[in-house]
Amino acid sequence: FREGFLPFKKHPILWIFTIHDGVRFTSSIMFFWAYTVYLQRLGATPLWLGICYAFFHLGLFVHERVAWRLDRKYGAPHVVNVLTLLAIISGILAAVIHKVYIAGIITACAIVFASARESYYVEHVNSFIPSSTRATTLSIMNIFKRFIDIPALILAAWCTSRFGISSVFFIFIVLNMLLLIVRFPSLDAIRQA
C-alpha cells in the first residue's frame, strides 16, 4: 500500500488526474442514473428508453474507434475540454427541453460526451505508474474518487427529493463547469511531470 503511494509523491500531477477523473465519473454516473426517470416522467415508453440506451452505447463505441486519432491530432487536453463544454451544453438543453424525443437524444448525447473523456485519462495516468504498483495505485485513486462521488450523489438525492429529478442536471452542469476551471493538465505540464 505504501509503495502504491510512491507514484503520487514522484508525480504530483496524478492528484490532478484523480480529482479531474473523479468529478468526471461522478457527473457521468449521476446523469446516467437520473435520465431514465426524467424521460419516464416526460412520457417515454420502454422502447424509447431502449433506443436512447442503444444510442448512448453506439456513441461511445464510435468514439472509442476515433479517440486515438483525436488524441494524436488535437491532444488529450484539448479534446477533453471540448467534450466537457459539449457535456455542459447538453446538460443545459436537457434541463430546459421537455419534449420527450428531443430530450431523449440530448440526454444520450450528454452521457456520451461526459463518459467519453475516460479514455483520455488512461494513457497519461498509466505512463506515470510503474507496472509493479499499477493495481495498488489505481485502487488508491479510486478510493479518493469516492470522496468526490459519495457526497455529490447524496446531494443529488437530496436535491431530487426536494426540487425534482431535473435538479440532477444542474448539479451535472456545475460539476462539469468545475472541470473547465480545474482543467485537464496541458501536454507541457504532463511532459514536465
Tab-separated table of C-alpha atoms in Angstrom:
chain	number	residue	atom	x	y	z
A	1	PHE	CA	0.000	0.000	0.000
A	2	ARG	CA	2.876	2.352	0.861
A	3	GLU	CA	4.506	1.616	-2.499
A	4	GLY	CA	1.200	2.398	-4.203
A	5	PHE	CA	1.516	5.981	-2.913
A	6	LEU	CA	5.030	6.463	-4.296
A	7	PRO	CA	3.875	7.490	-7.808
A	8	PHE	CA	1.809	10.288	-6.197
A	9	LYS	CA	4.925	11.579	-4.432
A	10	LYS	CA	7.073	11.286	-7.520
A	11	HIS	CA	4.434	12.693	-9.899
A	12	PRO	CA	2.004	15.041	-8.058
A	13	ILE	CA	0.158	15.514	-11.357
A	14	LEU	CA	-1.554	12.199	-10.518
A	15	TRP	CA	-3.586	14.101	-7.887
A	16	ILE	CA	-4.932	16.410	-10.615
A	17	PHE	CA	-5.832	13.404	-12.778
A	18	THR	CA	-7.523	11.767	-9.777
A	19	ILE	CA	-9.639	14.828	-8.951
A	20	HIS	CA	-10.470	15.523	-12.592
A	21	ASP	CA	-11.456	11.929	-13.350
A	22	GLY	CA	-13.360	11.677	-10.065
A	23	VAL	CA	-15.506	14.698	-10.917
A	24	ARG	CA	-15.957	13.404	-14.472
A	25	PHE	CA	-17.051	9.968	-13.260
A	26	THR	CA	-19.402	11.429	-10.656
A	27	SER	CA	-21.116	13.689	-13.165
A	28	SER	CA	-21.469	10.822	-15.657
A	29	ILE	CA	-22.928	8.288	-13.225
A	30	MET	CA	-25.252	10.870	-11.671
A	31	PHE	CA	-26.644	11.841	-15.066
A	32	PHE	CA	-26.925	8.191	-16.129
A	33	TRP	CA	-28.977	7.298	-13.046
A	34	ALA	CA	-31.296	10.274	-13.484
A	35	TYR	CA	-32.006	10.295	-17.198
A	36	THR	CA	-34.336	7.259	-17.335
A	37	VAL	CA	-36.507	8.610	-14.521
A	38	TYR	CA	-36.553	12.011	-16.196
A	39	LEU	CA	-37.570	10.577	-19.579
A	40	GLN	CA	-40.223	8.339	-17.999
A	41	ARG	CA	-41.775	11.372	-16.343
A	42	LEU	CA	-41.856	13.060	-19.744
A	43	GLY	CA	-43.774	10.034	-21.068
A	44	ALA	CA	-41.019	7.928	-22.663
A	45	THR	CA	-42.024	4.354	-23.451
A	46	PRO	CA	-39.738	1.402	-22.623
A	47	LEU	CA	-38.966	1.126	-26.350
A	48	TRP	CA	-37.816	4.765	-26.481
A	49	LEU	CA	-35.694	4.277	-23.348
A	50	GLY	CA	-34.111	1.258	-25.039
A	51	ILE	CA	-33.395	3.273	-28.175
A	52	CYS	CA	-31.755	6.036	-26.092
A	53	TYR	CA	-29.680	3.445	-24.227
A	54	ALA	CA	-28.574	1.861	-27.528
A	55	PHE	CA	-27.748	5.322	-28.934
A	56	PHE	CA	-25.603	6.029	-25.859
A	57	HIS	CA	-23.592	2.804	-26.307
A	58	LEU	CA	-23.310	3.313	-30.053
A	59	GLY	CA	-21.973	6.829	-29.454
A	60	LEU	CA	-19.319	5.525	-27.041
A	61	PHE	CA	-18.421	2.690	-29.423
A	62	VAL	CA	-17.927	5.097	-32.344
A	63	HIS	CA	-15.918	7.473	-30.161
A	64	GLU	CA	-13.607	4.668	-28.994
A	65	ARG	CA	-12.814	3.913	-32.647
A	66	VAL	CA	-11.657	7.506	-33.276
A	67	ALA	CA	-10.385	8.589	-29.841
A	68	TRP	CA	-6.737	7.802	-30.601
A	69	ARG	CA	-6.922	9.859	-33.815
A	70	LEU	CA	-8.420	12.815	-31.950
A	71	ASP	CA	-5.762	12.477	-29.254
A	72	ARG	CA	-2.963	12.376	-31.817
A	73	LYS	CA	-4.322	15.271	-33.899
A	74	TYR	CA	-5.529	17.671	-31.174
A	75	GLY	CA	-4.058	16.374	-27.910
A	76	ALA	CA	-5.986	14.881	-24.989
A	77	PRO	CA	-6.299	18.165	-23.023
A	78	HIS	CA	-7.995	19.954	-25.920
A	79	VAL	CA	-10.334	17.031	-26.704
A	80	VAL	CA	-11.310	16.626	-23.023
A	81	ASN	CA	-12.058	20.353	-22.704
A	82	VAL	CA	-14.217	20.311	-25.862
A	83	LEU	CA	-16.101	17.214	-24.621
A	84	THR	CA	-16.626	18.950	-21.272
A	85	LEU	CA	-18.049	22.018	-22.995
A	86	LEU	CA	-20.361	19.808	-25.092
A	87	ALA	CA	-21.465	17.975	-21.918
A	88	ILE	CA	-22.349	21.311	-20.278
A	89	ILE	CA	-24.339	22.484	-23.308
A	90	SER	CA	-26.160	19.127	-23.490
A	91	GLY	CA	-26.891	19.263	-19.751
A	92	ILE	CA	-28.396	22.738	-20.070
A	93	LEU	CA	-30.551	21.650	-23.033
A	94	ALA	CA	-31.665	18.502	-21.182
A	95	ALA	CA	-32.745	20.610	-18.208
A	96	VAL	CA	-34.852	23.024	-20.250
A	97	ILE	CA	-36.258	20.942	-23.137
A	98	HIS	CA	-39.253	18.871	-22.095
A	99	LYS	CA	-40.243	17.175	-25.361
A	100	VAL	CA	-39.606	13.502	-24.791
A	101	TYR	CA	-37.985	12.581	-28.122
A	102	ILE	CA	-35.672	15.586	-28.238
A	103	ALA	CA	-34.861	15.197	-24.540
A	104	GLY	CA	-34.003	11.536	-25.145
A	105	ILE	CA	-31.462	12.344	-27.834
A	106	ILE	CA	-29.985	15.216	-25.824
A	107	THR	CA	-29.612	13.174	-22.635
A	108	ALA	CA	-27.946	10.349	-24.575
A	109	CYS	CA	-25.522	12.891	-26.096
A	110	ALA	CA	-24.766	14.353	-22.654
A	111	ILE	CA	-23.878	10.915	-21.296
A	112	VAL	CA	-21.695	10.171	-24.331
A	113	PHE	CA	-19.803	13.460	-24.001
A	114	ALA	CA	-19.368	13.013	-20.243
A	115	SER	CA	-18.332	9.349	-20.379
A	116	ALA	CA	-16.124	9.504	-23.493
A	117	ARG	CA	-13.491	11.525	-21.627
A	118	GLU	CA	-12.373	8.475	-19.660
A	119	SER	CA	-10.268	7.044	-22.485
A	120	TYR	CA	-8.057	10.158	-22.481
A	121	TYR	CA	-7.022	9.616	-18.853
A	122	VAL	CA	-5.857	6.026	-19.166
A	123	GLU	CA	-2.760	6.508	-21.312
A	124	HIS	CA	-1.473	9.524	-19.387
A	125	VAL	CA	-2.144	8.079	-15.945
A	126	ASN	CA	-0.518	4.744	-16.794
A	127	SER	CA	2.619	6.496	-18.062
A	128	PHE	CA	3.300	7.740	-14.504
A	129	ILE	CA	2.670	4.442	-12.719
A	130	PRO	CA	5.162	1.547	-12.810
A	131	SER	CA	3.623	-1.831	-13.599
A	132	SER	CA	4.762	-3.189	-10.216
A	133	THR	CA	2.391	-0.858	-8.316
A	134	ARG	CA	-0.235	-0.166	-11.006
A	135	ALA	CA	-3.085	-2.150	-9.396
A	136	THR	CA	-2.493	-0.639	-5.951
A	137	THR	CA	-2.017	2.927	-7.203
A	138	LEU	CA	-5.168	2.744	-9.337
A	139	SER	CA	-7.077	1.376	-6.315
A	140	ILE	CA	-5.855	4.334	-4.237
A	141	MET	CA	-7.023	6.695	-6.997
A	142	ASN	CA	-10.455	5.034	-6.911
A	143	ILE	CA	-10.642	5.453	-3.121
A	144	PHE	CA	-10.050	9.198	-3.479
A	145	LYS	CA	-12.650	9.372	-6.261
A	146	ARG	CA	-15.198	8.034	-3.745
A	147	PHE	CA	-14.551	11.136	-1.621
A	148	ILE	CA	-15.971	13.085	-4.573
A	149	ASP	CA	-18.827	10.876	-5.747
A	150	ILE	CA	-20.390	9.870	-2.409
A	151	PRO	CA	-21.092	13.460	-1.194
A	152	ALA	CA	-22.165	14.527	-4.695
A	153	LEU	CA	-24.595	11.609	-5.026
A	154	ILE	CA	-26.030	12.287	-1.569
A	155	LEU	CA	-26.503	15.930	-2.583
A	156	ALA	CA	-28.166	14.791	-5.827
A	157	ALA	CA	-30.552	12.517	-3.909
A	158	TRP	CA	-31.454	15.339	-1.504
A	159	CYS	CA	-31.985	17.830	-4.352
A	160	THR	CA	-34.127	15.310	-6.235
A	161	SER	CA	-36.392	14.776	-3.242
A	162	ARG	CA	-36.679	18.491	-2.676
A	163	PHE	CA	-36.643	20.052	-6.166
A	164	GLY	CA	-37.290	17.196	-8.601
A	165	ILE	CA	-35.232	14.998	-10.889
A	166	SER	CA	-34.168	17.819	-13.220
A	167	SER	CA	-32.092	19.301	-10.362
A	168	VAL	CA	-29.589	16.493	-11.020
A	169	PHE	CA	-28.929	18.030	-14.430
A	170	PHE	CA	-27.990	21.323	-12.772
A	171	ILE	CA	-25.525	19.514	-10.485
A	172	PHE	CA	-24.143	17.791	-13.601
A	173	ILE	CA	-23.685	21.198	-15.239
A	174	VAL	CA	-21.910	22.653	-12.179
A	175	LEU	CA	-19.572	19.663	-11.840
A	176	ASN	CA	-18.585	19.930	-15.487
A	177	MET	CA	-18.054	23.671	-15.148
A	178	LEU	CA	-15.587	22.848	-12.364
A	179	LEU	CA	-13.700	20.741	-14.904
A	180	LEU	CA	-13.226	23.824	-17.050
A	181	ILE	CA	-11.721	25.575	-14.010
A	182	VAL	CA	-9.563	22.643	-12.831
A	183	ARG	CA	-8.575	21.708	-16.359
A	184	PHE	CA	-7.110	18.502	-17.664
A	185	PRO	CA	-3.325	19.059	-17.438
A	186	SER	CA	-1.738	20.550	-20.547
A	187	LEU	CA	0.663	18.469	-22.645
A	188	ASP	CA	3.541	20.673	-21.414
A	189	ALA	CA	2.576	20.024	-17.785
A	190	ILE	CA	2.328	16.277	-18.499
A	191	ARG	CA	5.767	16.248	-20.148
A	192	GLN	CA	7.340	18.165	-17.251
A	193	ALA	CA	5.744	15.907	-14.632
